[in-house]
CSV table of C-alpha atoms in Angstrom, one decimal:
chain,number,residue,atom,x,y,z
A,1,UNK,CA,113.2,71.1,190.5
A,2,UNK,CA,116.0,69.1,188.9
A,3,UNK,CA,113.6,66.5,187.7
A,4,UNK,CA,111.5,69.2,186.1
A,5,UNK,CA,114.5,70.5,184.2
A,6,UNK,CA,115.4,67.0,183.1
A,7,UNK,CA,111.8,66.4,182.0
A,8,UNK,CA,111.5,66.4,178.2
A,9,UNK,CA,109.5,69.0,176.6
A,10,UNK,CA,106.5,67.7,174.7
A,11,UNK,CA,107.3,67.2,171.1
A,12,UNK,CA,105.2,69.4,168.9
A,13,UNK,CA,104.7,68.0,165.4
A,14,UNK,CA,104.4,70.6,162.6
A,15,UNK,CA,101.1,70.5,160.9
A,16,UNK,CA,101.2,68.5,157.7
A,17,UNK,CA,101.6,70.8,154.7
A,18,UNK,CA,98.8,70.8,152.3
A,19,UNK,CA,99.3,68.9,149.2
A,20,UNK,CA,100.5,71.2,146.3
A,21,UNK,CA,97.9,71.6,143.7
A,22,UNK,CA,99.2,70.0,140.5
A,23,UNK,CA,98.6,72.1,137.4
A,24,UNK,CA,98.3,70.1,134.2
A,25,UNK,CA,101.0,71.3,131.9
A,26,UNK,CA,99.9,69.6,128.7
A,27,UNK,CA,98.0,71.6,126.1
A,28,UNK,CA,94.5,70.4,125.1
A,29,UNK,CA,95.6,68.7,121.9
A,30,UNK,CA,98.5,66.8,123.5
A,31,UNK,CA,96.3,65.9,126.5
A,32,UNK,CA,93.7,64.4,124.1
A,33,UNK,CA,96.4,62.5,122.3
A,34,UNK,CA,98.1,61.4,125.5
A,35,UNK,CA,101.4,62.6,124.3
A,36,UNK,CA,104.2,64.5,126.1
A,37,UNK,CA,104.0,68.2,126.1
A,38,UNK,CA,105.9,71.2,127.4
A,39,UNK,CA,105.3,74.6,129.0
A,40,UNK,CA,106.1,76.7,126.0
A,41,UNK,CA,103.0,77.7,123.9
A,42,UNK,CA,102.6,76.7,121.2
A,43,UNK,CA,104.4,73.5,122.0
A,44,UNK,CA,106.8,71.9,119.5
A,45,UNK,CA,104.4,69.0,118.8
A,46,UNK,CA,101.6,71.3,117.8
A,47,UNK,CA,104.0,73.4,115.7
A,48,UNK,CA,105.2,70.4,113.8
A,49,UNK,CA,101.6,69.3,113.2
A,50,UNK,CA,100.6,72.8,111.9
A,51,UNK,CA,98.2,73.3,114.9
A,52,UNK,CA,100.1,76.1,116.5
A,53,UNK,CA,97.2,78.5,116.5
A,54,UNK,CA,95.0,76.0,118.3
A,55,UNK,CA,97.7,75.4,120.9
A,56,UNK,CA,97.9,79.1,121.6
A,57,UNK,CA,94.2,79.4,121.9
A,58,UNK,CA,94.2,76.7,124.5
A,59,UNK,CA,96.1,79.3,126.7
A,60,UNK,CA,98.7,78.9,129.4
A,61,UNK,CA,98.1,76.0,131.8
A,62,UNK,CA,99.0,78.0,135.0
A,63,UNK,CA,95.9,79.9,136.1
A,64,UNK,CA,98.0,82.6,137.8
A,65,UNK,CA,99.5,83.5,134.4
A,66,UNK,CA,96.1,83.7,132.6
A,67,UNK,CA,95.2,87.4,132.0
A,68,UNK,CA,91.9,88.5,133.3
A,69,UNK,CA,89.1,88.9,130.9
A,70,UNK,CA,89.0,92.2,129.2
A,71,UNK,CA,87.1,94.8,131.1
A,72,UNK,CA,87.1,98.5,132.0
A,73,UNK,CA,86.3,101.7,130.0
A,74,UNK,CA,89.3,101.4,127.8
A,75,UNK,CA,88.3,98.0,126.6
A,76,UNK,CA,84.7,99.0,126.0
A,77,UNK,CA,86.0,101.9,123.8
A,78,UNK,CA,88.4,99.7,121.9
A,79,UNK,CA,85.8,97.1,121.3
A,80,UNK,CA,83.4,99.8,120.0
A,81,UNK,CA,86.1,100.9,117.5
A,82,UNK,CA,87.0,97.4,116.4
A,83,UNK,CA,83.3,96.6,116.0
A,84,UNK,CA,82.7,99.6,113.7
A,85,UNK,CA,83.0,98.1,110.1
A,86,UNK,CA,82.8,101.6,108.5
A,87,UNK,CA,85.7,103.1,110.5
A,88,UNK,CA,87.9,100.0,110.1
A,89,UNK,CA,87.2,99.8,106.4
A,90,UNK,CA,88.0,103.4,105.7
A,91,UNK,CA,91.1,103.4,107.8
A,92,UNK,CA,92.3,100.2,106.1
A,93,UNK,CA,91.6,101.7,102.7
A,94,UNK,CA,93.8,104.8,103.6
A,95,UNK,CA,96.5,102.5,105.0
A,96,UNK,CA,96.7,100.5,101.7
A,97,UNK,CA,96.7,103.7,99.7
A,98,UNK,CA,99.3,105.7,101.6
A,99,UNK,CA,101.2,103.5,104.0
A,100,UNK,CA,101.3,100.0,102.5
A,101,UNK,CA,103.8,100.9,99.8
A,102,UNK,CA,106.4,101.7,102.5
A,103,UNK,CA,105.3,99.2,105.2
A,104,UNK,CA,103.6,96.2,103.5
A,105,UNK,CA,102.8,94.4,106.8
A,106,UNK,CA,99.1,93.9,106.4
A,107,UNK,CA,96.7,92.4,103.8
A,108,UNK,CA,93.0,92.9,103.3
A,109,UNK,CA,92.4,89.2,104.2
A,110,UNK,CA,94.4,89.5,107.4
A,111,UNK,CA,92.3,92.5,108.5
A,112,UNK,CA,89.1,90.6,107.7
A,113,UNK,CA,90.3,87.8,110.0
A,114,UNK,CA,91.0,90.3,112.7
A,115,UNK,CA,87.5,91.7,112.4
A,116,UNK,CA,86.1,88.2,112.6
A,117,UNK,CA,88.1,87.5,115.8
A,118,UNK,CA,87.1,90.8,117.3
A,119,UNK,CA,83.4,90.1,116.6
A,120,UNK,CA,83.6,86.6,118.3
A,121,UNK,CA,82.4,86.4,121.9
A,122,UNK,CA,85.5,84.6,123.0
A,123,UNK,CA,87.9,86.2,120.5
A,124,UNK,CA,91.4,87.1,121.5
A,125,UNK,CA,91.7,90.6,123.0
A,126,UNK,CA,94.7,91.5,120.8
A,127,UNK,CA,92.6,91.5,117.7
A,128,UNK,CA,90.4,94.3,118.9
A,129,UNK,CA,93.3,96.3,120.3
A,130,UNK,CA,95.3,95.8,117.0
A,131,UNK,CA,92.4,97.2,114.9
A,132,UNK,CA,92.1,100.2,117.2
A,133,UNK,CA,95.9,100.8,117.1
A,134,UNK,CA,95.8,100.5,113.3
A,135,UNK,CA,93.0,103.1,113.1
A,136,UNK,CA,94.9,105.4,115.4
A,137,UNK,CA,98.1,105.1,113.3
A,138,UNK,CA,96.2,106.0,110.1
A,139,UNK,CA,94.4,108.9,111.7
A,140,UNK,CA,97.7,110.4,113.0
A,141,UNK,CA,99.7,109.9,109.8
A,142,UNK,CA,97.2,110.4,106.9
A,143,UNK,CA,95.8,113.8,106.4
A,144,UNK,CA,92.5,112.5,105.0
A,145,UNK,CA,90.2,111.6,107.9
A,146,UNK,CA,87.4,109.2,107.1
A,147,UNK,CA,83.9,110.6,107.1
A,148,UNK,CA,82.9,108.4,110.0
A,149,UNK,CA,85.4,109.9,112.5
A,150,UNK,CA,83.3,111.7,115.1
A,151,UNK,CA,85.7,114.7,115.6
A,152,UNK,CA,89.0,116.1,114.2
A,153,UNK,CA,91.3,113.4,113.1
A,154,UNK,CA,94.3,114.5,115.1
A,155,UNK,CA,92.6,114.7,118.4
A,156,UNK,CA,90.6,111.6,117.8
A,157,UNK,CA,93.7,109.7,116.7
A,158,UNK,CA,95.5,110.8,119.9
A,159,UNK,CA,92.6,109.7,122.0
A,160,UNK,CA,92.4,106.4,120.2
A,161,UNK,CA,96.1,105.8,120.6
A,162,UNK,CA,96.0,106.4,124.3
A,163,UNK,CA,92.9,104.2,124.7
A,164,UNK,CA,94.6,101.4,122.7
A,165,UNK,CA,97.8,101.7,124.8
A,166,UNK,CA,95.8,101.5,128.0
A,167,UNK,CA,93.9,98.4,126.8
A,168,UNK,CA,97.1,96.8,125.7
A,169,UNK,CA,98.7,97.2,129.1
A,170,UNK,CA,95.5,95.9,130.8
A,171,UNK,CA,94.6,92.9,128.6
A,172,UNK,CA,97.5,92.0,126.2
A,173,UNK,CA,100.6,92.3,128.3
A,174,UNK,CA,101.0,88.6,129.1
A,175,UNK,CA,99.8,87.2,125.8
A,176,UNK,CA,102.2,84.8,124.0
A,177,UNK,CA,104.3,86.3,121.2
A,178,UNK,CA,102.5,86.2,117.8
A,179,UNK,CA,102.2,88.2,114.6
A,180,UNK,CA,99.2,90.0,116.1
A,181,UNK,CA,101.1,91.1,119.2
A,182,UNK,CA,104.1,92.1,117.1
A,183,UNK,CA,102.0,94.3,114.8
A,184,UNK,CA,100.2,95.7,117.8
A,185,UNK,CA,103.4,96.9,119.5
A,186,UNK,CA,104.6,98.3,116.1
A,187,UNK,CA,101.5,100.4,115.5
A,188,UNK,CA,101.6,101.7,119.1
A,189,UNK,CA,105.3,102.6,118.6
A,190,UNK,CA,104.6,104.4,115.3
A,191,UNK,CA,101.7,106.3,116.9
A,192,UNK,CA,103.9,107.4,119.9
A,193,UNK,CA,106.6,108.5,117.4
A,194,UNK,CA,104.1,110.7,115.6
A,195,UNK,CA,103.3,112.4,118.9
A,196,UNK,CA,107.0,112.8,119.8
A,197,UNK,CA,106.6,110.8,123.0
A,198,UNK,CA,110.2,109.6,123.2
A,199,UNK,CA,109.9,107.3,126.3
A,200,UNK,CA,106.9,105.5,125.0
A,201,UNK,CA,108.3,105.3,121.5
A,202,UNK,CA,111.4,103.5,122.8
A,203,UNK,CA,109.3,101.2,125.1
A,204,UNK,CA,107.0,100.0,122.3
A,205,UNK,CA,109.9,99.7,119.8
A,206,UNK,CA,111.8,97.4,122.1
A,207,UNK,CA,108.7,95.4,122.8
A,208,UNK,CA,108.0,95.0,119.0
A,209,UNK,CA,111.6,93.8,118.3
A,210,UNK,CA,111.6,91.4,121.3
A,211,UNK,CA,108.2,90.0,120.4
A,212,UNK,CA,109.3,89.4,116.8
A,213,UNK,CA,112.4,87.6,118.0
A,214,UNK,CA,110.2,85.3,120.1
A,215,UNK,CA,107.4,84.9,117.5
A,216,UNK,CA,109.7,83.8,114.7
A,217,UNK,CA,110.3,80.5,116.6
A,218,UNK,CA,106.6,79.8,117.0
A,219,UNK,CA,105.5,80.2,113.4
A,220,UNK,CA,104.3,77.1,111.6
A,221,UNK,CA,106.9,75.4,109.5
A,222,UNK,CA,106.8,75.6,105.8
A,223,UNK,CA,106.4,72.7,103.4
A,224,UNK,CA,104.2,70.5,105.6
A,225,UNK,CA,100.9,68.9,104.7
A,226,UNK,CA,99.1,71.3,107.0
A,227,UNK,CA,100.7,74.4,105.4
A,228,UNK,CA,97.7,76.5,104.6
A,229,UNK,CA,97.4,79.8,102.7
A,230,UNK,CA,96.8,81.6,106.0
A,231,UNK,CA,100.0,80.2,107.5
A,232,UNK,CA,102.0,81.2,104.4
A,233,UNK,CA,100.5,84.7,104.5
A,234,UNK,CA,101.5,85.0,108.2
A,235,UNK,CA,105.0,83.9,107.5
A,236,UNK,CA,105.3,86.5,104.7
A,237,UNK,CA,104.0,89.3,106.8
A,238,UNK,CA,106.3,88.3,109.7
A,239,UNK,CA,109.3,88.3,107.3
A,240,UNK,CA,108.3,91.8,106.0
A,241,UNK,CA,107.8,93.0,109.6
A,242,UNK,CA,111.4,92.1,110.4
A,243,UNK,CA,112.7,94.5,107.8
A,244,UNK,CA,110.3,97.2,108.7
A,245,UNK,CA,111.4,96.9,112.4
A,246,UNK,CA,115.1,96.8,111.4
A,247,UNK,CA,114.7,100.0,109.5
A,248,UNK,CA,112.7,101.6,112.3
A,249,UNK,CA,115.1,100.6,115.0
A,250,UNK,CA,118.2,101.7,113.1
A,251,UNK,CA,116.7,105.0,112.1
A,252,UNK,CA,115.8,105.5,115.8
A,253,UNK,CA,119.3,104.5,116.9
A,254,UNK,CA,121.0,107.0,114.5
A,255,UNK,CA,118.8,109.9,115.7
A,256,UNK,CA,119.0,109.2,119.4
A,257,UNK,CA,122.3,107.2,119.9
A,258,UNK,CA,120.6,104.0,120.8
A,259,UNK,CA,121.8,100.4,120.5
A,260,UNK,CA,120.3,98.0,118.0
A,261,UNK,CA,118.8,94.5,118.8
A,262,UNK,CA,117.8,93.1,115.4
A,263,UNK,CA,120.7,91.8,113.4
A,264,UNK,CA,121.0,90.4,109.9
A,265,UNK,CA,122.2,86.9,110.6
A,266,UNK,CA,122.0,83.8,108.4
A,267,UNK,CA,118.7,83.0,110.0
A,268,UNK,CA,117.2,86.4,109.1
A,269,UNK,CA,114.4,86.5,106.5
A,270,UNK,CA,115.7,86.8,102.9
A,271,UNK,CA,115.5,90.4,101.8
A,272,UNK,CA,115.9,89.6,98.1
A,273,UNK,CA,112.6,87.6,98.2
A,274,UNK,CA,110.8,90.9,98.5
A,275,UNK,CA,112.8,92.8,95.7
A,276,UNK,CA,110.1,92.4,93.0
A,277,UNK,CA,107.0,92.2,95.1
A,278,UNK,CA,107.9,95.1,97.5
A,279,UNK,CA,110.6,97.2,95.9
A,280,UNK,CA,109.9,100.1,98.4
A,281,UNK,CA,110.5,97.8,101.3
A,282,UNK,CA,113.6,96.3,99.7
A,283,UNK,CA,115.2,99.7,99.2
A,284,UNK,CA,114.2,100.9,102.7
A,285,UNK,CA,115.8,97.9,104.3
A,286,UNK,CA,118.9,98.1,102.0
A,287,UNK,CA,119.4,101.7,103.2
A,288,UNK,CA,119.7,100.6,106.8
A,289,UNK,CA,121.3,97.2,106.4
A,290,UNK,CA,124.9,98.6,106.5
A,291,UNK,CA,124.1,100.5,109.8
A,292,UNK,CA,125.1,97.5,111.9
A,293,UNK,CA,126.4,97.2,115.5
A,294,UNK,CA,130.0,98.1,114.4
A,295,UNK,CA,128.8,101.2,112.7
A,296,UNK,CA,126.7,102.3,115.7
A,297,UNK,CA,129.6,101.7,118.0
A,298,UNK,CA,131.5,104.3,116.0
A,299,UNK,CA,128.6,106.7,116.0
A,300,UNK,CA,128.1,106.3,119.8
A,301,UNK,CA,131.9,106.7,120.4
A,302,UNK,CA,132.5,103.4,122.1
A,303,UNK,CA,136.1,103.3,123.0
A,304,UNK,CA,137.0,99.9,121.7
A,305,UNK,CA,135.3,100.3,118.4
A,306,UNK,CA,136.1,103.9,117.8
A,307,UNK,CA,139.9,103.2,118.0
A,308,UNK,CA,139.5,100.5,115.3
A,309,UNK,CA,137.2,102.5,113.0
A,310,UNK,CA,138.5,103.2,109.5
A,311,UNK,CA,137.4,105.3,106.6
A,312,UNK,CA,137.1,102.1,104.6
A,313,UNK,CA,134.2,101.0,106.8
A,314,UNK,CA,132.4,104.4,106.3
A,315,UNK,CA,133.0,104.2,102.6
A,316,UNK,CA,131.6,100.7,102.4
A,317,UNK,CA,128.5,101.8,104.2
A,318,UNK,CA,128.0,104.8,102.0
A,319,UNK,CA,128.4,102.7,98.8
A,320,UNK,CA,125.7,100.4,100.1
A,321,UNK,CA,123.4,103.4,100.8
A,322,UNK,CA,124.0,104.9,97.3
A,323,UNK,CA,123.1,101.6,95.7
A,324,UNK,CA,120.0,101.0,97.8
A,325,UNK,CA,117.6,103.0,95.6
A,326,UNK,CA,117.8,101.9,92.0
A,327,UNK,CA,116.5,104.4,89.5
A,328,UNK,CA,114.7,101.7,87.5
A,329,UNK,CA,112.4,100.7,90.3
A,330,UNK,CA,108.8,101.9,89.8
A,331,UNK,CA,108.5,103.9,93.0
A,332,UNK,CA,105.4,105.8,94.0
A,333,UNK,CA,105.6,109.4,95.3
A,334,UNK,CA,105.1,108.3,98.9
A,335,UNK,CA,108.0,105.9,98.5
A,336,UNK,CA,110.2,108.4,96.7
A,337,UNK,CA,109.8,110.9,99.5
A,338,UNK,CA,111.0,108.6,102.2
A,339,UNK,CA,113.8,106.9,100.2
A,340,UNK,CA,115.3,110.0,98.6
A,341,UNK,CA,115.5,112.0,101.8
A,342,UNK,CA,116.8,109.1,103.9
A,343,UNK,CA,119.4,108.3,101.3
A,344,UNK,CA,120.8,111.9,101.6
A,345,UNK,CA,121.8,111.4,105.3
A,346,UNK,CA,125.5,110.6,104.4
A,347,UNK,CA,128.9,112.1,105.1
A,348,UNK,CA,128.9,114.2,101.9
A,349,UNK,CA,129.4,117.9,101.9
A,350,UNK,CA,126.2,119.5,103.4
A,351,UNK,CA,125.7,122.1,100.7
A,352,UNK,CA,125.8,119.4,98.1
A,353,UNK,CA,123.3,117.4,100.1
A,354,UNK,CA,121.0,120.4,100.3
A,355,UNK,CA,121.2,121.1,96.6
A,356,UNK,CA,120.4,117.4,95.8
A,357,UNK,CA,117.5,117.5,98.3
A,358,UNK,CA,116.0,120.5,96.5
A,359,UNK,CA,116.3,118.9,93.1
A,360,UNK,CA,114.9,115.5,94.2
A,361,UNK,CA,111.9,116.7,96.1
A,362,UNK,CA,110.5,119.5,93.9
A,363,UNK,CA,108.3,117.1,92.0
A,364,UNK,CA,106.8,115.6,95.2
A,365,UNK,CA,103.7,116.7,96.9
A,366,UNK,CA,103.9,117.6,100.6
A,367,UNK,CA,101.3,115.0,101.4
A,368,UNK,CA,103.6,112.3,100.2
A,369,UNK,CA,106.2,113.4,102.8
A,370,UNK,CA,103.8,114.1,105.6
A,371,UNK,CA,102.6,110.5,105.8
A,372,UNK,CA,106.0,109.5,107.1
A,373,UNK,CA,105.5,111.6,110.2
A,374,UNK,CA,108.0,113.3,112.5
A,375,UNK,CA,110.9,111.1,111.5
A,376,UNK,CA,111.1,112.6,108.1
A,377,UNK,CA,110.8,116.1,109.5
A,378,UNK,CA,113.8,115.4,111.8
A,379,UNK,CA,115.9,114.3,108.9
A,380,UNK,CA,115.2,117.5,107.0
A,381,UNK,CA,116.0,119.5,110.2
A,382,UNK,CA,119.3,117.7,110.5
A,383,UNK,CA,120.2,118.5,106.9
A,384,UNK,CA,119.2,122.2,107.4
A,385,UNK,CA,121.2,122.4,110.7
A,386,UNK,CA,124.3,121.0,108.9
A,387,UNK,CA,123.9,123.7,106.1
A,388,UNK,CA,123.7,126.4,108.8
A,389,UNK,CA,126.9,125.1,110.4
A,390,UNK,CA,128.7,125.3,107.0
A,391,UNK,CA,127.4,128.7,106.1
A,392,UNK,CA,128.5,130.0,109.5
A,393,UNK,CA,132.1,129.3,108.6
A,394,UNK,CA,131.9,130.8,105.1
A,395,UNK,CA,131.9,134.5,104.5
A,396,UNK,CA,128.6,135.4,102.9
A,397,UNK,CA,128.4,138.2,100.3
A,398,UNK,CA,125.2,140.2,100.0
A,399,UNK,CA,122.4,138.5,98.1
A,400,UNK,CA,122.7,139.0,94.3
A,401,UNK,CA,120.1,138.1,91.6
A,402,UNK,CA,120.9,134.5,90.5
A,403,UNK,CA,119.9,133.3,87.1
A,404,UNK,CA,121.6,129.9,87.0
A,405,UNK,CA,120.1,126.5,87.5
A,406,UNK,CA,121.7,126.1,90.9
A,407,UNK,CA,120.8,128.8,93.4
A,408,UNK,CA,123.0,130.0,96.3
A,409,UNK,CA,123.0,127.9,99.5
A,410,UNK,CA,120.8,130.3,101.3
A,411,UNK,CA,118.0,129.6,98.8
A,412,UNK,CA,118.3,125.9,99.4
A,413,UNK,CA,118.2,126.5,103.1
A,414,UNK,CA,115.0,128.6,102.7
A,415,UNK,CA,113.4,125.9,100.7
A,416,UNK,CA,114.2,123.2,103.3
A,417,UNK,CA,113.0,125.4,106.1
A,418,UNK,CA,109.7,126.0,104.3
A,419,UNK,CA,109.4,122.3,103.8
A,420,UNK,CA,110.0,121.7,107.5
A,421,UNK,CA,107.1,124.1,108.4
A,422,UNK,CA,104.7,122.1,106.3
A,423,UNK,CA,105.5,118.7,107.8
A,424,UNK,CA,104.4,117.1,111.1
A,425,UNK,CA,106.0,118.7,114.1
A,426,UNK,CA,107.8,121.3,112.0
A,427,UNK,CA,105.8,124.4,112.8
A,428,UNK,CA,105.5,123.6,116.5
A,429,UNK,CA,109.0,122.3,117.3
A,430,UNK,CA,111.6,122.2,114.6
A,431,UNK,CA,111.2,125.6,112.9
A,432,UNK,CA,111.7,127.3,116.3
A,433,UNK,CA,114.8,125.2,116.9
A,434,UNK,CA,116.2,126.1,113.5
A,435,UNK,CA,115.5,129.8,114.1
A,436,UNK,CA,117.5,129.7,117.3
A,437,UNK,CA,120.3,127.8,115.5
A,438,UNK,CA,120.4,130.4,112.8
A,439,UNK,CA,120.5,133.3,115.3
A,440,UNK,CA,123.4,131.6,117.2
A,441,UNK,CA,125.4,130.5,114.2
A,442,UNK,CA,125.0,133.5,111.9
A,443,UNK,CA,125.7,136.3,114.3
A,444,UNK,CA,127.3,138.8,111.9
A,445,UNK,CA,124.9,141.3,110.2
A,446,UNK,CA,126.3,140.3,106.8
A,447,UNK,CA,125.6,136.7,107.3
A,448,UNK,CA,122.2,137.2,108.8
A,449,UNK,CA,121.3,139.4,105.9
A,450,UNK,CA,122.3,136.7,103.4
A,451,UNK,CA,119.9,134.1,104.9
A,452,UNK,CA,116.3,134.6,104.0
A,453,UNK,CA,113.2,133.5,106.0
A,454,UNK,CA,111.2,130.4,105.6
A,455,UNK,CA,110.6,130.8,101.9
A,456,UNK,CA,107.2,129.2,101.9
A,457,UNK,CA,106.6,130.3,98.4
A,458,UNK,CA,109.4,128.0,97.2
A,459,UNK,CA,108.1,124.8,99.0
A,460,UNK,CA,106.5,122.0,97.0
A,461,UNK,CA,102.7,121.8,96.6
C-alpha cells in the first residue's frame, strides 16, 4: 500500500499545440517588391508612391477582418438603384442645381467614377451604397422628384434611405476610411436629419467626423510625380467636406447641447482657399468657426468654463458671425436662405432679429429654404419662440392699423409662423409646439388678442 502511494503517477504530456497560421501582413505591392510593409491600409510606402488606392483595393491581410461579399435583399435593392443611370443622373442634376452651392462635396466626374465602380463585377460595395444614399438625400430634400421615381418622392426617399443604411451596416461597416466612406456617412446623416431621427442622426454624424479624421492621413501626398487629377480632386473634396462637417456638427451641437470633435487646428484645411471658388461654403464655415469648444462649454454650462466666461468672448464670436456673410459675394437664393437665417441666431434683441428676418427673406422663394431641411425650420422656430417670450413680458395694446414700413412684432411673429408651416417638419411638429408655447406664454386675453394666427398670406412665395 505504501509502495503504491510512493509510486509515481505516469507523466501525461500535453498534446503539442498546433502551429499558428501565419497571415502575411504585406500588401500586394510591397510583397511583389519584397519591401517592408505594415498593417495599416494603405501603407505608408504605397501612400508615398501615390498608389494608395491600389493598396486599399488589396484589402486587409487578416481574413477574419475581411467583410463578407455583399448579399441580401438590401444589397440587391441598392445595386439596382446604383445601376439605374437615369435615376442617378436626374438625382445628380438636382443635387448640383439645389444642394451643390451650399455643400460642394461632389463633382460630375466623381459621380461618374462611382458609377463605373458600381457597375464593375468586383467593385467596392461603398460605391453602390453611396450612390443610393445620394439619391435618398436628394429625394428627401429637393421638392422636384425625377420622373423615373416609381412612387412619391418622400416615401421612396425614406425607403431608399433605410435600405442604404441597412446595406451600409451589412457591407461597409469595416471598410477602411476613405473619401467614399466619409461621404456615405454624411449623406446618411443628412437623410436621418431630414426625418428627425435624432439617435441615428448623431450616430452617422459621429461616424462621418471620425472617418474624416482617419481618412485625412491616408490621402495621397501633393506635389509628387504620381499626383494625378483624380488625386487632386479627391483632396479638394475631402478639404471641402471638412468644413461642411464642421458646420453640421457645430449646428447640431448648438441645437442639442452636444460636444464637438472637429477643431480648427494648424493642420486643418485652409478655408480661404475656397473663398473665391465656393463663397457659399466659405461663409457657412465662417459662421460656425467661432463656435469652438470654449464657446460650447459656456453654452453647455460646464462649471470650469462658465466661471471664466466673459462678455468679450461672446462679443468676439458675434463680430465673426456678423462678418461671415459679405454683401458683395454673389450668393444664389438657396445660399442666401441658409446664410441669412443662420446669421441671425445671435444674442441680439429677439424683436430686432425677427424684424431683420422678415426683411431679409421676403425676396426668397420657399423652395430655396425648404432644400435645407428640418435644420432651417428649427432655427425659425427658435427665433419665433424667443419673440413669444419677449412679447409675454410686454403689455400688448389692441391691434391698430399700421401704415409704417416696420410692422408691430405680432405681424413679424405671424410671418415667421407662416414660414414655419411651409417648411419641412413645420406643419407636423413645430407649428403645434409654437401654438402651445403661445397659449402658455400669452395667457391674458389682451395679449392673446394681439397675436394673430399663422398669417399664411404674408409668407413668401
